[in-house]
mmCIF file with all atom_site columns, C-alpha atoms in Angstrom:
data_model
loop_
_atom_site.group_PDB
_atom_site.id
_atom_site.type_symbol
_atom_site.label_atom_id
_atom_site.label_alt_id
_atom_site.label_comp_id
_atom_site.label_asym_id
_atom_site.label_entity_id
_atom_site.label_seq_id
_atom_site.pdbx_PDB_ins_code
_atom_site.Cartn_x
_atom_site.Cartn_y
_atom_site.Cartn_z
_atom_site.occupancy
_atom_site.B_iso_or_equiv
_atom_site.pdbx_formal_charge
_atom_site.auth_seq_id
_atom_site.auth_comp_id
_atom_site.auth_asym_id
_atom_site.auth_atom_id
_atom_site.pdbx_PDB_model_num
ATOM 1   C CA . MET A 1 1   ? 0.121   0.074  0.021  1.00 59.00 ? 1   MET A CA 1
ATOM 2   C CA . GLU A 1 2   ? 1.183   3.303  -0.842 1.00 84.00 ? 2   GLU A CA 1
ATOM 3   C CA . GLU A 1 3   ? 0.256   6.697  0.789  1.00 91.00 ? 3   GLU A CA 1
ATOM 4   C CA . THR A 1 4   ? -3.283  7.558  1.331  1.00 94.00 ? 4   THR A CA 1
ATOM 5   C CA . VAL A 1 5   ? -4.296  11.260 1.818  1.00 96.00 ? 5   VAL A CA 1
ATOM 6   C CA . ALA A 1 6   ? -7.679  12.345 3.038  1.00 96.00 ? 6   ALA A CA 1
ATOM 7   C CA . THR A 1 7   ? -9.215  15.423 4.580  1.00 97.00 ? 7   THR A CA 1
ATOM 8   C CA . GLY A 1 8   ? -11.688 15.755 7.493  1.00 96.00 ? 8   GLY A CA 1
ATOM 9   C CA . ARG A 1 9   ? -13.446 19.006 8.635  1.00 96.00 ? 9   ARG A CA 1
ATOM 10  C CA . ARG A 1 10  ? -15.458 20.047 11.718 1.00 95.00 ? 10  ARG A CA 1
ATOM 11  C CA . LYS A 1 11  ? -16.799 23.712 12.436 1.00 94.00 ? 11  LYS A CA 1
ATOM 12  C CA . THR A 1 12  ? -13.328 25.466 11.390 1.00 95.00 ? 12  THR A CA 1
ATOM 13  C CA . ALA A 1 13  ? -11.034 22.603 11.904 1.00 96.00 ? 13  ALA A CA 1
ATOM 14  C CA . VAL A 1 14  ? -9.439  21.129 9.146  1.00 97.00 ? 14  VAL A CA 1
ATOM 15  C CA . ALA A 1 15  ? -7.273  17.859 9.266  1.00 97.00 ? 15  ALA A CA 1
ATOM 16  C CA . SER A 1 16  ? -5.092  16.384 6.580  1.00 97.00 ? 16  SER A CA 1
ATOM 17  C CA . VAL A 1 17  ? -4.548  12.530 7.348  1.00 96.00 ? 17  VAL A CA 1
ATOM 18  C CA . ARG A 1 18  ? -1.792  10.611 5.580  1.00 96.00 ? 18  ARG A CA 1
ATOM 19  C CA . LEU A 1 19  ? -2.022  6.898  5.979  1.00 93.00 ? 19  LEU A CA 1
ATOM 20  C CA . ARG A 1 20  ? 0.888   4.510  5.232  1.00 91.00 ? 20  ARG A CA 1
ATOM 21  C CA . THR A 1 21  ? 1.675   0.905  6.128  1.00 89.00 ? 21  THR A CA 1
ATOM 22  C CA . GLY A 1 22  ? 4.007   0.736  9.071  1.00 87.00 ? 22  GLY A CA 1
ATOM 23  C CA . THR A 1 23  ? 4.234   -0.043 12.864 1.00 88.00 ? 23  THR A CA 1
ATOM 24  C CA . GLY A 1 24  ? 1.369   2.057  14.377 1.00 86.00 ? 24  GLY A CA 1
ATOM 25  C CA . LYS A 1 25  ? 3.181   5.324  14.975 1.00 92.00 ? 25  LYS A CA 1
ATOM 26  C CA . ILE A 1 26  ? 0.769   8.437  15.079 1.00 93.00 ? 26  ILE A CA 1
ATOM 27  C CA . ASP A 1 27  ? 2.156   11.828 14.543 1.00 95.00 ? 27  ASP A CA 1
ATOM 28  C CA . ILE A 1 28  ? -0.134  14.966 14.970 1.00 96.00 ? 28  ILE A CA 1
ATOM 29  C CA . ASN A 1 29  ? 1.587   18.441 14.007 1.00 96.00 ? 29  ASN A CA 1
ATOM 30  C CA . GLY A 1 30  ? 4.859   16.812 15.118 1.00 95.00 ? 30  GLY A CA 1
ATOM 31  C CA . ARG A 1 31  ? 3.650   15.587 18.420 1.00 95.00 ? 31  ARG A CA 1
ATOM 32  C CA . ALA A 1 32  ? 2.615   12.066 19.553 1.00 95.00 ? 32  ALA A CA 1
ATOM 33  C CA . LEU A 1 33  ? -1.171  11.217 20.097 1.00 94.00 ? 33  LEU A CA 1
ATOM 34  C CA . ASN A 1 34  ? -1.096  11.310 24.005 1.00 94.00 ? 34  ASN A CA 1
ATOM 35  C CA . GLU A 1 35  ? 0.819   14.560 23.916 1.00 95.00 ? 35  GLU A CA 1
ATOM 36  C CA . TYR A 1 36  ? -1.719  16.249 21.644 1.00 95.00 ? 36  TYR A CA 1
ATOM 37  C CA . PHE A 1 37  ? -4.650  14.772 23.099 1.00 95.00 ? 37  PHE A CA 1
ATOM 38  C CA . PRO A 1 38  ? -4.382  14.614 26.725 1.00 93.00 ? 38  PRO A CA 1
ATOM 39  C CA . LEU A 1 39  ? -7.906  13.307 27.606 1.00 95.00 ? 39  LEU A CA 1
ATOM 40  C CA . GLU A 1 40  ? -8.643  9.720  26.974 1.00 96.00 ? 40  GLU A CA 1
ATOM 41  C CA . ILE A 1 41  ? -12.003 10.314 25.350 1.00 95.00 ? 41  ILE A CA 1
ATOM 42  C CA . GLN A 1 42  ? -10.510 12.604 22.932 1.00 95.00 ? 42  GLN A CA 1
ATOM 43  C CA . ARG A 1 43  ? -7.949  9.697  22.030 1.00 94.00 ? 43  ARG A CA 1
ATOM 44  C CA . GLN A 1 44  ? -10.818 7.145  21.901 1.00 94.00 ? 44  GLN A CA 1
ATOM 45  C CA . VAL A 1 45  ? -12.746 9.574  19.324 1.00 94.00 ? 45  VAL A CA 1
ATOM 46  C CA . VAL A 1 46  ? -9.660  9.935  16.918 1.00 94.00 ? 46  VAL A CA 1
ATOM 47  C CA . LEU A 1 47  ? -9.024  6.121  17.129 1.00 92.00 ? 47  LEU A CA 1
ATOM 48  C CA . ALA A 1 48  ? -12.564 4.983  16.714 1.00 92.00 ? 48  ALA A CA 1
ATOM 49  C CA . PRO A 1 49  ? -12.368 3.998  13.020 1.00 91.00 ? 49  PRO A CA 1
ATOM 50  C CA . PHE A 1 50  ? -9.441  1.633  14.163 1.00 88.00 ? 50  PHE A CA 1
ATOM 51  C CA . GLU A 1 51  ? -11.680 -0.273 16.618 1.00 85.00 ? 51  GLU A CA 1
ATOM 52  C CA . LYS A 1 52  ? -13.463 -1.901 13.823 1.00 78.00 ? 52  LYS A CA 1
ATOM 53  C CA . LEU A 1 53  ? -10.081 -2.973 12.303 1.00 78.00 ? 53  LEU A CA 1
ATOM 54  C CA . GLY A 1 54  ? -8.664  -4.173 15.516 1.00 74.00 ? 54  GLY A CA 1
ATOM 55  C CA . GLY A 1 55  ? -5.880  -1.835 16.193 1.00 70.00 ? 55  GLY A CA 1
ATOM 56  C CA . VAL A 1 56  ? -3.436  0.689  14.672 1.00 70.00 ? 56  VAL A CA 1
ATOM 57  C CA . GLN A 1 57  ? -0.583  -1.694 14.447 1.00 76.00 ? 57  GLN A CA 1
ATOM 58  C CA . LYS A 1 58  ? -0.475  -1.978 10.494 1.00 83.00 ? 58  LYS A CA 1
ATOM 59  C CA . HIS A 1 59  ? -0.546  1.783  9.852  1.00 87.00 ? 59  HIS A CA 1
ATOM 60  C CA . ASP A 1 60  ? 1.624   4.855  10.245 1.00 92.00 ? 60  ASP A CA 1
ATOM 61  C CA . ILE A 1 61  ? -0.673  8.142  10.443 1.00 94.00 ? 61  ILE A CA 1
ATOM 62  C CA . ILE A 1 62  ? 0.853   11.771 9.855  1.00 96.00 ? 62  ILE A CA 1
ATOM 63  C CA . ILE A 1 63  ? -1.894  14.121 10.719 1.00 97.00 ? 63  ILE A CA 1
ATOM 64  C CA . ARG A 1 64  ? -1.860  17.768 9.993  1.00 97.00 ? 64  ARG A CA 1
ATOM 65  C CA . VAL A 1 65  ? -4.630  19.702 11.742 1.00 97.00 ? 65  VAL A CA 1
ATOM 66  C CA . ASN A 1 66  ? -5.261  23.541 12.321 1.00 96.00 ? 66  ASN A CA 1
ATOM 67  C CA . GLY A 1 67  ? -8.295  25.660 13.383 1.00 95.00 ? 67  GLY A CA 1
ATOM 68  C CA . GLY A 1 68  ? -11.168 25.001 15.647 1.00 93.00 ? 68  GLY A CA 1
ATOM 69  C CA . GLY A 1 69  ? -10.788 23.668 19.297 1.00 94.00 ? 69  GLY A CA 1
ATOM 70  C CA . VAL A 1 70  ? -9.568  20.446 20.635 1.00 95.00 ? 70  VAL A CA 1
ATOM 71  C CA . GLU A 1 71  ? -12.786 18.706 20.275 1.00 95.00 ? 71  GLU A CA 1
ATOM 72  C CA . GLY A 1 72  ? -13.525 19.872 16.673 1.00 95.00 ? 72  GLY A CA 1
ATOM 73  C CA . GLN A 1 73  ? -10.033 18.764 15.669 1.00 96.00 ? 73  GLN A CA 1
ATOM 74  C CA . ALA A 1 74  ? -10.478 15.353 17.049 1.00 96.00 ? 74  ALA A CA 1
ATOM 75  C CA . ILE A 1 75  ? -13.746 14.984 15.114 1.00 96.00 ? 75  ILE A CA 1
ATOM 76  C CA . ALA A 1 76  ? -12.028 16.216 12.052 1.00 97.00 ? 76  ALA A CA 1
ATOM 77  C CA . ILE A 1 77  ? -9.290  13.671 12.367 1.00 97.00 ? 77  ILE A CA 1
ATOM 78  C CA . ARG A 1 78  ? -11.746 10.980 12.901 1.00 96.00 ? 78  ARG A CA 1
ATOM 79  C CA . LEU A 1 79  ? -13.411 11.905 9.591  1.00 97.00 ? 79  LEU A CA 1
ATOM 80  C CA . GLY A 1 80  ? -10.154 11.994 7.574  1.00 96.00 ? 80  GLY A CA 1
ATOM 81  C CA . LEU A 1 81  ? -9.135  8.632  9.268  1.00 95.00 ? 81  LEU A CA 1
ATOM 82  C CA . ALA A 1 82  ? -12.356 6.925  8.243  1.00 94.00 ? 82  ALA A CA 1
ATOM 83  C CA . ARG A 1 83  ? -12.120 8.433  4.591  1.00 96.00 ? 83  ARG A CA 1
ATOM 84  C CA . ALA A 1 84  ? -8.691  7.244  4.079  1.00 94.00 ? 84  ALA A CA 1
ATOM 85  C CA . LEU A 1 85  ? -9.434  3.779  5.456  1.00 92.00 ? 85  LEU A CA 1
ATOM 86  C CA . VAL A 1 86  ? -12.314 3.447  3.069  1.00 93.00 ? 86  VAL A CA 1
ATOM 87  C CA . GLU A 1 87  ? -10.117 4.609  0.264  1.00 92.00 ? 87  GLU A CA 1
ATOM 88  C CA . ASN A 1 88  ? -7.937  1.582  0.846  1.00 89.00 ? 88  ASN A CA 1
ATOM 89  C CA . GLN A 1 89  ? -10.579 -0.815 1.781  1.00 88.00 ? 89  GLN A CA 1
ATOM 90  C CA . GLU A 1 90  ? -13.887 -0.216 0.113  1.00 91.00 ? 90  GLU A CA 1
ATOM 91  C CA . ASP A 1 91  ? -15.639 -3.026 2.057  1.00 92.00 ? 91  ASP A CA 1
ATOM 92  C CA . LEU A 1 92  ? -15.466 -1.015 5.302  1.00 90.00 ? 92  LEU A CA 1
ATOM 93  C CA . ARG A 1 93  ? -17.889 1.797  3.970  1.00 93.00 ? 93  ARG A CA 1
ATOM 94  C CA . PRO A 1 94  ? -21.155 0.266  5.252  1.00 93.00 ? 94  PRO A CA 1
ATOM 95  C CA . ASP A 1 95  ? -19.681 -0.450 8.673  1.00 91.00 ? 95  ASP A CA 1
ATOM 96  C CA . PHE A 1 96  ? -18.219 3.138  8.913  1.00 93.00 ? 96  PHE A CA 1
ATOM 97  C CA . LYS A 1 97  ? -21.434 4.628  7.484  1.00 93.00 ? 97  LYS A CA 1
ATOM 98  C CA . SER A 1 98  ? -23.507 3.029  9.947  1.00 93.00 ? 98  SER A CA 1
ATOM 99  C CA . ALA A 1 99  ? -21.364 4.087  12.947 1.00 91.00 ? 99  ALA A CA 1
ATOM 100 C CA . GLY A 1 100 ? -21.518 7.650  11.376 1.00 93.00 ? 100 GLY A CA 1
ATOM 101 C CA . PHE A 1 101 ? -17.566 8.047  10.783 1.00 94.00 ? 101 PHE A CA 1
ATOM 102 C CA . LEU A 1 102 ? -18.297 9.193  7.212  1.00 95.00 ? 102 LEU A CA 1
ATOM 103 C CA . THR A 1 103 ? -20.792 11.859 7.932  1.00 95.00 ? 103 THR A CA 1
ATOM 104 C CA . ARG A 1 104 ? -19.418 15.516 7.900  1.00 95.00 ? 104 ARG A CA 1
ATOM 105 C CA . ASP A 1 105 ? -20.981 17.448 10.717 1.00 93.00 ? 105 ASP A CA 1
ATOM 106 C CA . SER A 1 106 ? -21.742 20.633 8.629  1.00 93.00 ? 106 SER A CA 1
ATOM 107 C CA . ARG A 1 107 ? -22.876 22.754 11.734 1.00 94.00 ? 107 ARG A CA 1
ATOM 108 C CA . LYS A 1 108 ? -20.904 26.039 11.928 1.00 93.00 ? 108 LYS A CA 1
ATOM 109 C CA . LYS A 1 109 ? -21.132 28.996 14.164 1.00 93.00 ? 109 LYS A CA 1
ATOM 110 C CA . GLU A 1 110 ? -23.939 31.441 13.133 1.00 95.00 ? 110 GLU A CA 1
ATOM 111 C CA . ARG A 1 111 ? -22.719 34.892 12.471 1.00 96.00 ? 111 ARG A CA 1
ATOM 112 C CA . LYS A 1 112 ? -23.543 37.969 14.684 1.00 96.00 ? 112 LYS A CA 1
ATOM 113 C CA . LYS A 1 113 ? -26.085 40.171 13.236 1.00 96.00 ? 113 LYS A CA 1
ATOM 114 C CA . TYR A 1 114 ? -26.086 43.983 13.697 1.00 96.00 ? 114 TYR A CA 1
ATOM 115 C CA . GLY A 1 115 ? -28.637 45.200 16.075 1.00 94.00 ? 115 GLY A CA 1
ATOM 116 C CA . ARG A 1 116 ? -28.170 41.850 18.290 1.00 96.00 ? 116 ARG A CA 1
ATOM 117 C CA . ALA A 1 117 ? -26.130 40.763 21.140 1.00 95.00 ? 117 ALA A CA 1
ATOM 118 C CA . GLY A 1 118 ? -25.257 37.679 19.231 1.00 95.00 ? 118 GLY A CA 1
ATOM 119 C CA . ALA A 1 119 ? -26.592 35.611 16.183 1.00 96.00 ? 119 ALA A CA 1
ATOM 120 C CA . ARG A 1 120 ? -30.140 35.592 17.656 1.00 96.00 ? 120 ARG A CA 1
ATOM 121 C CA . LYS A 1 121 ? -30.089 36.974 21.001 1.00 96.00 ? 121 LYS A CA 1
ATOM 122 C CA . ARG A 1 122 ? -31.359 40.446 21.502 1.00 95.00 ? 122 ARG A CA 1
ATOM 123 C CA . PHE A 1 123 ? -30.112 43.307 23.735 1.00 95.00 ? 123 PHE A CA 1
ATOM 124 C CA . GLN A 1 124 ? -31.561 43.529 26.959 1.00 94.00 ? 124 GLN A CA 1
ATOM 125 C CA . PHE A 1 125 ? -35.067 45.190 26.796 1.00 93.00 ? 125 PHE A CA 1
ATOM 126 C CA . SER A 1 126 ? -35.846 48.300 29.101 1.00 93.00 ? 126 SER A CA 1
ATOM 127 C CA . LYS A 1 127 ? -39.366 49.516 29.394 1.00 94.00 ? 127 LYS A CA 1
ATOM 128 C CA . ARG A 1 128 ? -38.397 52.752 31.104 1.00 89.00 ? 128 ARG A CA 1
#
């Protein structure tokens, strides 16, 4: 297997995932997975597509991610990993689709409007 490149997005986070055969090394912006995502739940989100495969041992993963927050970045990486794995093995598509790994969450922050406190909230009303 040569290198497979896929992109994942969530809110304003964009992750570029490179998947190649290897020993299971994960590199996120030049740092290790445990260093980049200190919380166990975030690491579980990132590695969720590999739970179906039974581990990361067969792949080296190089990830470049920017924008958004930590949680959005984790979900963007999950989408990129799932897309890269499906590109290599098409028979994974139904499993990943049913688990929701291939669905791009298109929700973004709504812009603030003029004359309002936020996107929809009004300024405080004063009767007198």
